[in-house]
XYZ file of C-alpha atoms in Angstrom:
777
model
C 3.411 -33.354 -28.712
C 6.805 -33.825 -27.053
C 7.566 -31.407 -24.208
C 11.153 -31.414 -23.002
C 12.459 -29.884 -19.773
C 13.684 -26.765 -21.536
C 10.242 -26.080 -22.958
C 8.286 -26.598 -19.758
C 8.422 -23.830 -17.150
C 6.325 -23.966 -13.997
C 3.961 -21.016 -13.548
C 4.663 -19.879 -17.094
C 3.208 -16.774 -18.712
C -0.195 -16.725 -20.362
C 0.998 -16.544 -23.969
C 3.412 -19.443 -23.543
C 0.891 -21.653 -21.732
C -1.774 -20.851 -24.339
C 0.622 -21.859 -27.110
C 1.446 -25.179 -25.452
C -2.214 -26.050 -24.856
C -3.191 -24.999 -28.362
C -0.533 -27.284 -29.822
C -1.641 -30.103 -27.524
C -5.219 -29.967 -28.832
C -4.472 -29.340 -32.507
C -1.748 -32.001 -32.716
C -4.031 -34.476 -30.963
C -6.804 -33.780 -33.470
C -4.330 -34.061 -36.371
C -3.023 -37.422 -35.136
C -6.639 -38.638 -34.927
C -7.182 -37.532 -38.532
C -10.216 -35.410 -37.639
C -11.495 -32.074 -38.869
C -13.036 -29.499 -36.528
C -16.480 -30.602 -37.756
C -15.620 -34.215 -36.955
C -14.603 -33.251 -33.422
C -17.856 -31.341 -32.929
C -19.911 -34.352 -34.047
C -17.995 -36.732 -31.748
C -17.941 -34.464 -28.656
C -20.378 -36.543 -26.660
C -19.430 -36.639 -22.976
C -21.135 -37.949 -19.859
C -24.167 -38.923 -21.956
C -24.960 -35.264 -22.673
C -24.649 -35.622 -26.437
C -22.363 -33.340 -28.492
C -21.280 -30.379 -26.339
C -19.413 -28.576 -29.127
C -20.196 -27.136 -32.496
C -17.531 -26.260 -35.072
C -17.303 -22.651 -33.863
C -16.805 -23.833 -30.277
C -14.062 -26.225 -31.417
C -12.289 -23.350 -33.135
C -12.576 -21.127 -30.050
C -11.229 -23.897 -27.833
C -8.178 -24.375 -30.035
C -7.490 -20.647 -30.195
C -8.142 -19.772 -26.527
C -7.859 -23.024 -24.552
C -7.588 -21.220 -21.192
C -11.030 -19.650 -21.582
C -13.050 -22.857 -22.072
C -15.016 -24.700 -19.391
C -14.131 -28.230 -18.322
C -17.125 -29.939 -19.990
C -16.199 -28.620 -23.429
C -12.595 -29.685 -22.889
C -13.798 -33.155 -21.882
C -15.939 -33.347 -25.029
C -12.993 -32.367 -27.230
C -10.679 -34.925 -25.586
C -13.326 -37.668 -25.935
C -13.635 -36.880 -29.636
C -9.887 -37.162 -30.347
C -9.437 -40.220 -28.097
C -7.206 -38.643 -25.437
C -7.898 -39.769 -21.850
C -8.590 -37.039 -19.303
C -5.758 -38.410 -17.160
C -3.249 -37.706 -19.918
C -4.514 -34.152 -20.330
C -4.390 -33.435 -16.599
C -0.934 -34.931 -16.404
C 0.133 -32.559 -19.153
C -1.400 -29.606 -17.287
C 0.316 -30.630 -14.085
C 3.637 -30.788 -15.889
C 3.453 -27.369 -17.529
C 1.768 -25.392 -14.764
C 2.560 -26.786 -11.338
C 3.432 -23.886 -9.005
C 6.054 -25.686 -6.944
C 7.563 -28.166 -9.368
C 10.193 -27.461 -11.969
C 11.670 -24.008 -12.253
C 9.444 -21.050 -11.625
C 9.613 -18.380 -14.270
C 11.925 -15.699 -12.909
C 9.967 -12.843 -11.395
C 11.987 -9.676 -11.551
C 15.522 -9.737 -10.247
C 15.229 -9.553 -6.472
C 18.741 -10.991 -6.071
C 20.044 -8.149 -8.191
C 18.122 -5.605 -6.130
C 19.474 -7.044 -2.897
C 22.937 -6.759 -4.416
C 22.363 -3.053 -5.124
C 21.163 -2.497 -1.553
C 24.153 -4.418 -0.198
C 26.521 -2.384 -2.361
C 25.003 0.863 -1.069
C 25.223 -0.351 2.527
C 28.869 -1.211 1.959
C 29.535 2.321 0.724
C 27.920 3.808 3.819
C 29.794 1.396 6.098
C 33.115 2.262 4.448
C 32.350 5.956 4.938
C 31.555 5.293 8.607
C 34.782 3.342 9.111
C 36.798 6.077 7.439
C 35.263 8.667 9.759
C 36.021 6.602 12.848
C 39.622 6.131 11.763
C 40.131 9.840 11.102
C 41.849 11.591 13.967
C 40.689 15.126 13.093
C 38.961 16.587 16.189
C 37.177 19.160 14.030
C 34.827 16.455 12.774
C 33.238 16.074 16.196
C 29.803 17.606 16.627
C 28.877 17.421 12.937
C 26.269 14.634 13.508
C 27.704 12.618 10.643
C 27.524 9.303 12.462
C 23.808 9.800 13.159
C 23.295 10.598 9.493
C 25.122 7.458 8.424
C 23.100 5.339 10.856
C 19.931 6.826 9.354
C 21.149 6.067 5.848
C 21.774 2.427 6.757
C 18.308 2.133 8.297
C 16.731 3.683 5.203
C 18.556 1.267 2.919
C 17.641 -1.755 5.032
C 14.009 -0.697 4.914
C 14.137 -1.009 1.123
C 15.051 -4.679 1.427
C 11.600 -6.187 1.217
C 9.563 -8.030 -1.366
C 6.329 -6.751 -2.916
C 3.206 -7.901 -1.087
C 0.027 -9.225 -2.661
C -2.869 -8.753 -0.251
C -6.007 -10.922 -0.340
C -9.229 -9.257 0.846
C -12.878 -10.231 1.106
C -15.554 -11.502 3.478
C -15.218 -14.778 5.330
C -15.946 -17.877 3.266
C -15.011 -16.009 0.099
C -12.049 -18.360 -0.221
C -9.056 -16.102 0.486
C -7.108 -18.595 2.574
C -7.962 -21.425 0.177
C -6.581 -19.452 -2.764
C -3.407 -18.602 -0.869
C -2.942 -22.241 0.103
C -3.425 -23.153 -3.572
C -0.793 -20.640 -4.631
C 1.587 -21.987 -2.004
C 0.862 -25.570 -2.999
C 0.282 -26.556 0.623
C -2.350 -26.073 3.332
C -0.824 -23.617 5.767
C -3.585 -21.132 6.550
C -6.682 -22.198 8.447
C -9.817 -22.584 6.326
C -13.353 -23.219 7.541
C -16.864 -22.062 6.785
C -17.217 -19.942 9.918
C -15.089 -16.771 10.143
C -11.590 -18.092 10.797
C -8.777 -15.573 10.403
C -8.851 -12.832 13.042
C -5.408 -11.365 12.399
C -3.415 -10.272 9.391
C -1.262 -13.169 8.143
C 1.817 -12.351 6.085
C 3.438 -15.379 4.452
C 7.164 -15.029 3.762
C 9.743 -17.477 2.491
C 11.541 -19.248 5.302
C 14.838 -17.882 3.975
C 13.507 -14.401 4.830
C 13.343 -15.310 8.518
C 15.921 -13.288 10.484
C 18.261 -14.976 12.927
C 16.392 -13.390 15.818
C 13.371 -15.613 15.087
C 13.349 -19.393 15.181
C 9.733 -20.499 14.736
C 7.443 -21.121 11.801
C 5.094 -18.372 12.985
C 5.898 -15.065 14.708
C 3.065 -13.034 16.210
C 3.319 -9.248 16.554
C 1.313 -6.401 18.089
C -0.308 -3.558 16.146
C 2.248 -1.213 14.655
C 4.594 -3.864 13.318
C 5.236 -3.539 9.577
C 6.873 -6.091 7.257
C 9.941 -3.970 6.599
C 10.781 -4.174 10.319
C 11.501 -7.903 10.085
C 15.245 -7.276 9.702
C 15.443 -4.823 12.614
C 16.328 -6.801 15.752
C 15.250 -4.029 18.141
C 11.841 -3.529 16.510
C 11.208 -7.261 16.311
C 11.903 -7.485 20.035
C 9.636 -4.517 20.814
C 6.596 -5.843 18.947
C 6.969 -9.635 19.253
C 4.267 -11.476 21.228
C 5.192 -15.074 20.563
C 7.407 -17.126 18.269
C 6.684 -20.810 17.630
C 5.034 -23.407 15.409
C 1.790 -23.350 13.400
C -0.239 -24.038 16.545
C 0.026 -20.312 17.244
C -2.343 -19.652 14.357
C -4.841 -22.131 15.789
C -4.673 -20.613 19.270
C -4.400 -16.879 18.625
C -4.873 -16.384 14.897
C -8.490 -17.501 14.548
C -11.762 -16.361 16.079
C -12.641 -18.007 19.354
C -15.271 -15.383 20.330
C -14.282 -15.847 23.951
C -13.736 -12.418 25.469
C -12.025 -13.963 28.480
C -9.038 -14.876 26.338
C -6.805 -11.813 25.902
C -5.482 -11.389 22.406
C -3.660 -8.279 21.263
C -2.181 -9.999 18.228
C -2.370 -7.971 15.038
C -0.129 -9.588 12.445
C 1.422 -13.032 12.145
C 4.495 -13.567 9.992
C 4.309 -17.106 8.629
C 7.509 -18.598 7.229
C 6.995 -21.252 4.562
C 8.739 -23.010 1.678
C 7.239 -22.132 -1.696
C 8.900 -20.972 -4.886
C 6.654 -17.948 -5.349
C 7.660 -16.654 -1.892
C 11.198 -16.192 -3.172
C 9.863 -13.234 -5.137
C 6.759 -11.929 -3.335
C 4.992 -12.127 0.030
C 1.311 -13.055 0.418
C -1.062 -11.334 2.848
C -4.236 -12.907 4.225
C -6.749 -10.668 6.033
C -9.729 -11.201 8.378
C -13.180 -11.525 6.847
C -15.722 -11.206 9.690
C -16.617 -7.751 8.422
C -20.333 -7.671 9.194
C -20.068 -8.368 12.909
C -21.288 -5.243 14.677
C -20.086 -6.313 18.123
C -18.119 -3.546 19.731
C -15.142 -5.809 20.367
C -14.918 -6.933 16.744
C -12.170 -5.187 14.784
C -11.802 -7.430 11.742
C -12.754 -4.541 9.475
C -10.071 -2.296 10.948
C -7.438 -5.025 10.590
C -8.490 -5.886 7.051
C -8.537 -2.246 5.938
C -5.249 -1.625 7.691
C -3.813 -4.589 5.835
C -4.309 -2.700 2.588
C -1.534 -0.354 3.688
C 0.871 -3.277 3.729
C -0.066 -4.481 0.248
C 1.370 -3.382 -3.080
C -1.156 -5.382 -5.097
C -4.769 -6.172 -4.237
C -6.622 -9.449 -4.815
C -10.274 -9.004 -3.839
C -12.225 -12.243 -3.484
C -16.009 -12.369 -3.858
C -18.225 -15.422 -4.290
C -19.902 -16.094 -7.637
C -23.337 -15.935 -6.017
C -23.718 -12.257 -5.151
C -20.448 -11.283 -6.828
C -19.672 -7.664 -5.854
C -23.107 -7.157 -4.368
C -24.166 -5.875 -0.958
C -21.336 -5.395 1.497
C -18.673 -6.667 -0.913
C -18.799 -3.522 -3.019
C -18.545 -1.254 0.015
C -15.618 -3.137 1.492
C -13.809 -3.245 -1.854
C -14.311 0.504 -2.247
C -12.707 1.113 1.161
C -9.712 -0.959 0.097
C -9.308 0.380 -3.437
C -10.024 4.050 -2.765
C -6.878 4.227 -0.661
C -4.833 2.047 -2.976
C -4.420 4.058 -6.192
C -2.616 2.818 -9.317
C 1.148 2.480 -9.145
C 1.240 4.114 -12.574
C -1.382 6.268 -14.357
C -0.629 4.237 -17.481
C -1.557 0.992 -15.715
C -4.644 1.908 -13.664
C -5.814 -1.656 -12.987
C -2.690 -3.772 -13.294
C -2.175 -3.823 -9.520
C -5.659 -5.338 -9.050
C -7.194 -8.777 -9.469
C -10.779 -9.762 -8.656
C -11.379 -13.441 -7.918
C -14.874 -14.760 -8.701
C -14.717 -17.666 -6.259
C -16.912 -20.729 -5.653
C -17.397 -21.384 -9.375
C -18.021 -25.066 -8.636
C -19.156 -27.733 -11.095
C -22.866 -27.010 -10.534
C -22.403 -23.456 -11.799
C -23.017 -23.064 -15.525
C -19.814 -21.795 -17.185
C -21.889 -19.445 -19.325
C -23.298 -17.901 -16.137
C -19.768 -17.462 -14.811
C -18.843 -15.605 -17.974
C -22.034 -13.531 -17.899
C -21.360 -12.359 -14.343
C -17.808 -11.460 -15.296
C -18.982 -9.281 -18.164
C -21.892 -7.486 -16.513
C -20.555 -6.832 -13.006
C -18.687 -3.599 -13.605
C -21.343 -2.383 -16.010
C -23.871 -2.889 -13.222
C -21.815 -1.002 -10.627
C -20.170 1.531 -12.943
C -21.723 4.514 -11.163
C -20.731 3.304 -7.679
C -17.151 2.504 -8.697
C -16.735 5.909 -10.318
C -18.104 7.748 -7.291
C -16.393 5.712 -4.585
C -13.020 4.941 -6.189
C -12.055 6.501 -9.505
C -13.056 10.046 -8.573
C -10.696 9.909 -5.600
C -7.839 8.469 -7.632
C -8.228 11.372 -10.029
C -8.242 13.897 -7.184
C -4.944 12.458 -5.956
C -3.417 12.728 -9.430
C -3.050 8.956 -9.730
C -5.546 8.558 -12.572
C -6.514 10.509 -15.670
C -9.224 8.509 -17.394
C -11.485 6.044 -15.615
C -11.019 2.400 -16.614
C -13.928 1.097 -18.675
C -16.203 -1.709 -17.411
C -14.548 -3.922 -20.020
C -11.091 -3.141 -18.615
C -12.300 -3.929 -15.124
C -13.909 -7.158 -16.345
C -10.525 -8.207 -17.700
C -9.270 -8.170 -14.111
C -11.858 -10.775 -13.001
C -10.791 -14.400 -12.741
C -13.136 -17.320 -11.872
C -11.827 -19.816 -9.317
C -12.658 -23.231 -7.922
C -9.747 -25.284 -6.675
C -11.101 -28.527 -8.119
C -11.585 -26.955 -11.559
C -8.186 -27.370 -13.201
C -8.699 -24.665 -15.801
C -9.854 -22.072 -13.276
C -7.128 -23.055 -10.835
C -4.343 -22.891 -13.413
C -5.496 -19.568 -14.829
C -5.777 -18.115 -11.331
C -2.219 -19.161 -10.531
C -1.044 -17.687 -13.808
C -2.753 -14.351 -13.200
C -1.341 -14.085 -9.691
C 2.088 -14.667 -11.211
C 1.423 -11.870 -13.738
C 0.470 -9.583 -10.860
C 3.645 -10.578 -9.014
C 5.736 -9.856 -12.105
C 4.244 -6.376 -12.470
C 4.679 -5.534 -8.782
C 8.241 -6.820 -8.672
C 9.292 -4.853 -11.724
C 7.659 -1.706 -10.358
C 9.237 -2.127 -6.931
C 12.658 -2.908 -8.360
C 12.627 0.319 -10.352
C 11.502 2.393 -7.378
C 14.003 0.726 -5.076
C 16.871 1.628 -7.396
C 15.649 5.222 -7.452
C 15.386 5.305 -3.661
C 18.868 3.871 -3.223
C 20.146 6.777 -5.287
C 18.108 9.236 -3.218
C 19.415 7.916 0.097
C 23.033 8.006 -1.097
C 22.583 11.470 -2.578
C 21.059 12.777 0.649
C 23.873 11.207 2.650
C 26.444 12.824 0.396
C 24.583 16.099 0.884
C 25.141 15.797 4.648
C 28.879 15.581 4.049
C 28.661 18.671 1.891
C 26.808 20.497 4.678
C 29.552 19.472 7.111
C 32.148 20.872 4.699
C 30.242 24.159 4.634
C 30.226 24.277 8.438
C 33.987 23.748 8.503
C 34.444 26.388 5.812
C 32.643 28.892 8.020
C 35.201 28.367 10.772
C 38.027 29.841 8.733
C 37.148 33.376 9.798
C 38.651 34.536 13.076
C 36.501 34.132 16.162
C 35.822 37.872 16.609
C 34.284 38.229 13.150
C 32.366 34.973 13.484
C 30.907 35.926 16.859
C 29.891 39.362 15.633
C 28.220 37.883 12.568
C 26.296 35.278 14.581
C 25.149 37.958 17.055
C 23.916 40.191 14.219
C 22.107 37.297 12.545
C 20.577 36.317 15.871
C 19.238 39.836 16.425
C 17.618 39.832 12.972
C 16.239 36.340 13.543
C 14.601 37.234 16.877
C 12.435 39.845 15.182
C 11.431 37.491 12.381
C 10.892 34.595 14.802
C 8.490 36.644 16.917
C 6.386 37.277 13.827
C 6.529 33.624 12.759
C 5.502 32.384 16.215
C 2.498 34.702 16.058
C 1.588 33.277 12.658
C 1.890 29.729 13.989
C -0.447 30.679 16.835
C -2.958 32.168 14.418
C -2.728 29.026 12.316
C -3.548 26.900 15.354
C -6.515 29.162 16.062
C -7.569 28.837 12.434
C -8.047 25.109 12.977
C -11.387 26.023 14.512
C -12.457 27.597 11.247
C -11.263 24.532 9.333
C -13.209 22.374 11.761
C -16.422 24.342 11.285
C -16.010 24.488 7.510
C -15.542 20.715 7.362
C -18.583 20.179 9.568
C -20.660 22.483 7.382
C -19.472 20.687 4.259
C -20.310 17.292 5.706
C -23.658 18.413 7.164
C -24.746 19.862 3.832
C -23.663 16.660 2.117
C -25.407 14.534 4.736
C -28.650 16.494 4.444
C -28.528 16.411 0.649
C -27.854 12.680 0.389
C -30.418 11.665 2.994
C -33.343 13.558 1.558
C -36.018 11.362 -0.016
C -35.615 13.110 -3.371
C -31.848 12.547 -3.441
C -32.225 8.911 -2.417
C -34.798 8.324 -5.164
C -32.298 9.711 -7.690
C -29.516 7.508 -6.318
C -31.679 4.395 -6.393
C -32.862 5.198 -9.924
C -29.316 5.804 -11.173
C -27.626 2.885 -9.451
C -30.123 0.027 -9.167
C -32.373 -1.737 -11.643
C -33.473 -4.458 -9.267
C -35.378 -3.623 -6.087
C -34.006 -6.589 -4.169
C -30.459 -5.502 -4.951
C -31.351 -1.908 -4.121
C -32.711 -2.843 -0.715
C -29.661 -4.961 0.067
C -27.085 -2.461 -1.115
C -28.329 1.107 -0.862
C -27.666 1.528 2.863
C -24.083 0.373 2.515
C -23.618 2.530 -0.578
C -24.805 5.655 1.237
C -22.447 4.830 4.091
C -19.621 4.530 1.574
C -20.520 7.903 0.082
C -20.283 9.417 3.556
C -16.913 7.759 4.246
C -15.460 8.793 0.892
C -16.711 12.372 1.212
C -15.320 12.652 4.732
C -11.933 11.368 3.585
C -11.750 13.818 0.689
C -12.961 16.742 2.812
C -10.428 16.186 5.599
C -7.675 15.474 3.088
C -8.345 18.739 1.248
C -8.429 20.909 4.378
C -5.563 18.935 5.934
C -3.340 19.511 2.919
C -4.269 23.193 2.976
C -3.084 23.716 6.547
C -0.043 21.492 5.917
C 0.995 23.805 3.087
C 0.688 26.786 5.425
C 2.785 25.060 8.079
C 5.458 24.264 5.509
C 5.494 27.859 4.280
C 6.179 29.084 7.825
C 8.907 26.474 8.275
C 10.597 27.572 5.049
C 10.588 31.178 6.281
C 11.987 30.020 9.618
C 14.729 28.164 7.777
C 15.652 31.263 5.827
C 15.752 33.463 8.925
C 17.764 31.323 11.333
C 21.455 32.275 11.877
C 23.951 30.632 9.559
C 27.203 28.861 10.269
C 28.758 30.454 7.178
C 30.064 34.022 6.962
C 30.410 35.712 3.597
C 30.842 33.809 0.361
C 33.063 30.763 0.193
C 34.162 28.293 -2.429
C 34.175 24.557 -1.839
C 35.569 22.459 -4.654
C 34.721 25.123 -7.167
C 31.143 25.722 -5.937
C 30.283 29.172 -4.632
C 28.271 28.952 -1.383
C 26.174 31.888 -0.149
C 25.302 32.238 3.541
C 21.569 32.019 2.838
C 21.962 28.616 1.206
C 23.035 26.828 4.356
C 22.608 27.483 8.047
C 23.351 24.075 9.561
C 19.774 23.623 10.746
C 16.692 21.819 9.394
C 13.456 23.484 10.464
C 11.224 20.777 8.975
C 13.077 17.978 10.740
C 12.980 19.899 14.031
C 9.226 20.467 13.726
C 8.457 16.845 12.826
C 10.621 15.486 15.643
C 8.328 17.337 18.044
C 5.472 15.048 17.003
C 7.101 11.978 18.554
C 4.907 10.220 21.055
C 1.629 11.819 20.027
C -1.195 9.332 19.631
C -2.738 11.057 16.627
C -1.397 13.800 14.376
C -4.474 14.910 12.429
C -3.508 16.990 9.416
C 0.137 16.871 10.454
C 0.107 13.168 9.585
C -0.462 14.261 5.990
C 2.505 16.613 6.329
C 4.744 13.845 7.664
C 3.611 11.450 4.940
C 4.619 14.026 2.330
C 8.098 14.060 3.828
C 8.198 10.273 3.840
C 7.050 9.931 0.248
C 10.370 10.998 -1.270
C 12.780 9.464 1.263
C 14.211 12.933 1.779
C 16.804 14.163 4.230
C 14.427 13.711 7.144
C 14.620 9.943 6.982
C 18.272 10.348 7.879
C 17.424 11.957 11.227
C 16.944 9.296 13.885
C 14.133 10.980 15.800
C 12.202 11.783 12.635
C 12.745 8.274 11.293
C 11.205 6.935 14.494
C 8.041 8.931 13.835
C 7.853 7.622 10.297
C 8.193 4.079 11.658
C 5.367 4.671 14.124
C 3.138 5.737 11.238
C 4.204 2.764 9.135
C 5.614 5.032 6.439
C 9.306 4.149 6.306
C 8.879 0.822 4.551
C 6.987 2.220 1.593
C 8.754 2.325 -1.756
C 5.928 4.154 -3.471
C 5.597 7.913 -3.873
C 1.995 8.028 -2.689
C 0.966 7.535 0.915
C -2.753 7.066 1.338
C -4.953 9.104 3.607
C -5.726 6.009 5.671
C -2.023 5.386 6.286
C -1.422 9.011 7.169
C -4.148 9.312 9.789
C -3.475 5.871 11.211
C -6.642 4.042 10.214
C -9.763 4.071 8.048
C -12.906 6.098 8.598
C -16.011 3.985 8.097
C -19.485 5.460 8.366
C -22.762 3.578 8.374
C -21.575 0.107 7.387
C -24.603 -1.477 9.066
C -27.218 0.920 7.687
C -28.770 -1.713 5.452
C -29.846 -3.659 8.524
C -31.794 -0.641 9.782
C -34.048 -0.380 6.743
C -36.277 -3.190 7.991
C -38.384 -3.458 4.849
C -39.215 -6.756 3.180
C -38.796 -6.824 -0.598
C -42.251 -8.268 -1.123
C -43.809 -5.124 0.333
C -42.219 -2.985 -2.373
C -44.983 -3.221 -4.919
C -47.194 -0.830 -6.789
C -46.393 2.788 -7.617
C -42.765 3.803 -7.234
C -40.918 1.205 -5.185
C -37.913 3.502 -5.432
C -39.726 6.206 -3.487
C -41.041 3.762 -0.895
C -37.540 2.429 -0.345
C -36.056 5.953 -0.308
C -38.400 6.992 2.495
C -37.437 3.952 4.536
C -33.727 4.530 3.949
C -33.981 8.231 4.816
C -35.736 7.463 8.090
C -33.280 4.684 8.972
C -30.214 6.828 8.299
C -31.498 9.705 10.397
C -32.173 7.298 13.262
C -28.648 5.937 13.038
C -25.438 7.478 14.398
C -24.111 8.336 10.937
C -23.999 12.110 11.462
C -22.617 11.802 14.985
C -19.871 9.524 13.666
C -18.939 12.048 10.990
C -18.967 14.950 13.420
C -16.818 12.975 15.862
C -14.285 12.174 13.121
C -13.999 15.847 12.164
C -13.548 16.893 15.787
C -10.891 14.272 16.456
C -8.992 15.231 13.302
C -8.789 18.924 14.163
C -8.186 18.428 17.893
C -5.209 16.259 16.977
C -4.023 18.805 14.420
C -3.943 21.623 16.974
C -2.024 19.538 19.491
C 0.438 18.367 16.821
C 1.198 21.860 15.471
C 1.743 23.195 18.985
C 4.069 20.285 19.820
C 5.998 20.757 16.577
C 6.472 24.492 17.152
C 7.593 23.885 20.746
C 10.307 21.477 19.593
C 11.242 23.814 16.738
C 11.911 26.615 19.194
C 13.844 24.320 21.534
C 16.110 22.981 18.807
C 16.586 26.455 17.375
C 17.882 27.749 20.713
C 20.268 24.809 20.933
C 21.477 25.548 17.401
C 22.090 29.228 18.100
C 23.909 28.491 21.360
C 26.119 26.016 19.499
C 26.889 28.692 16.883
C 27.800 31.134 19.635
C 30.095 28.650 21.364
C 31.639 27.624 18.060
C 32.237 31.271 17.106
C 34.319 31.753 20.242
C 36.672 28.935 19.264
C 39.791 29.540 17.212
C 40.519 26.997 14.466
C 43.601 26.150 12.469
C 42.868 26.983 8.828
C 45.291 24.371 7.495
C 43.654 21.627 9.575
C 40.221 22.791 8.451
C 41.272 22.528 4.813
C 42.558 19.027 5.462
C 39.241 18.000 7.069
C 37.229 19.544 4.238
C 39.246 17.621 1.660
C 38.787 14.433 3.686
C 35.002 14.904 3.781
C 34.975 15.648 0.061
C 36.713 12.343 -0.637
C 34.247 10.375 1.486
C 31.230 12.182 0.018
C 32.419 11.504 -3.513
C 32.649 7.790 -2.737
C 28.918 7.779 -1.975
C 27.963 9.089 -5.403
C 26.017 6.486 -7.306
C 23.246 6.693 -9.856
C 21.282 3.484 -9.423
C 18.287 4.837 -11.317
C 20.176 4.467 -14.574
C 20.917 0.789 -13.964
C 18.743 -1.886 -15.433
C 16.889 -4.188 -13.088
C 18.337 -7.163 -14.868
């Protein structure tokens, strides 16, 4: 078969690569003048005798990517093709860094859209600065434009594929394989102790010069283009030796290390389209100073797609399942119609001594074996969040499993291909959302110009009438505000009832799940093998506690957030307006109640700045962040979103973990407390014997105290946050009313006002743009 340069594409799609390999085998057999039966009879390799029958030959020719290396070797021996020629062919059609990589999305096009939007905002800013109308002062338009530019810049990032799993699972090895070069440290002992984000070297901003830049906790990838934030969070900038010194475990407490994330700049074709995230894997270390689990779980908030790596021996058993559940529960589907497309499970360490049939067997039975756990720990929570309708079947989940061993060409090539498919999906999804968000930011910016026009329109009345109207509105507002402040106070007091209800819910759940009878039922339903049950049941119970605590706090937190928002809406409606009577602006009739020149939500949220933890109010802020609304255009509010790591998201769903600033993990080490050897589980009901041991071990642990502490911290933070938000709301409201009073005393020239309004209309119209209707290509 002749393959020219136009036919061969590095990292090509599955269908195309399958077609090329199929033709390679069939044409080779045809040239040899052999039938499928002939090939089967001649498929002796390595002295093993024939390794194929006719059916196997047919399968190999139809699905060449799903056949183990020995069968391929037997086929090639039969048709007289040297292995070297075959591997040379594979290298030519699939090398990740040679040739031209198949285009993933249209990131250049997206950057062009962002640049175009930034240009529009910059032109509007320049026009404002060049306008000599004094009536434009005090309208906060420059702050709004600065916020719009920041919001647009935050959209300029690539999708991130995050790699997760325990140490020695092979995460760094797989990433190095994808990159085509050994950049990340790999060793048997736990190596990575920070989050490593690998970007293309062309993504490196001018403020950084090194190959590796190390940052403190709180730095997010979207900040890389913000010079001030880079300076605030940067620890060190230099060569790859930084990773050796500060990026790996040294287990020497005398060496201070507050590094959280390293940005690694490298040259690899795939990095032109996506970024790759490597996470720590020393997840079983119970030392108090160890925070690998927190860093790894936190890394999930940076990732758009998840690659979870688990070794073939013990694939998704023991702690792997619990850790994966923590990651996936808070990383719901990007689309209900594609519930698993953002996921890939790597079955690593499938070396030559592992029977390929066993590899395939594990792939097919894994999610059947853990169907109950996955439903309880992951899918149920996706459904509660509205991100999933029907649970994926075990067969659908099995389709997301890919075997890997770097020295196995077939496994390696297929792994690279599937990571490319994941990148393609993520890029397309992000491109579409980015276009939508560009439109939102421009629309919200235009809205600010419209609000400014309304404020100018209100100044057309003479000062006597304006002052009288503001005074009357203020008198009405004071009565309503007194009532609203009382309701805010009662809501803060009600946090105690929420706290107690959540404790009661969790205590009832804890008591129910730790009873011997309940544990027997769980063990019966989940485990068929007593060795697996002993190894995994403690971790599974801990996961049930963590998941239940998340859902309980999320439910009550959303409830009080809704009540806070209701009070803020009423406050917004009551506050004095800058507009008197009905007015028409460019043909649109504006009523006084539709605009008052004040944003109660933004004022409340800005009061949360500087608080260490927000409790339920973090859920409220994340709701604001999820739609890139007007609040992202307010500098103080945008700063709070940055501190929570919410500004850089292009998705519409912010996870509970992101909102509250970190994961809640309960009872990860419970399995170690069981202290029961498998060989002693004999006779009678081993399930009941094990259940008694587990029940006793859990009750001796700190599981309940940990849950109670989490509930207390959540509601303590909520009370403080609501009080701080209300305090700032009142402060900004007084400033707003005083400004209205002062403005009402000022006489304005109606002709000049009309000129300013027309000027603002022209600028606002220039911002109109519907990017959501554009194609990504």
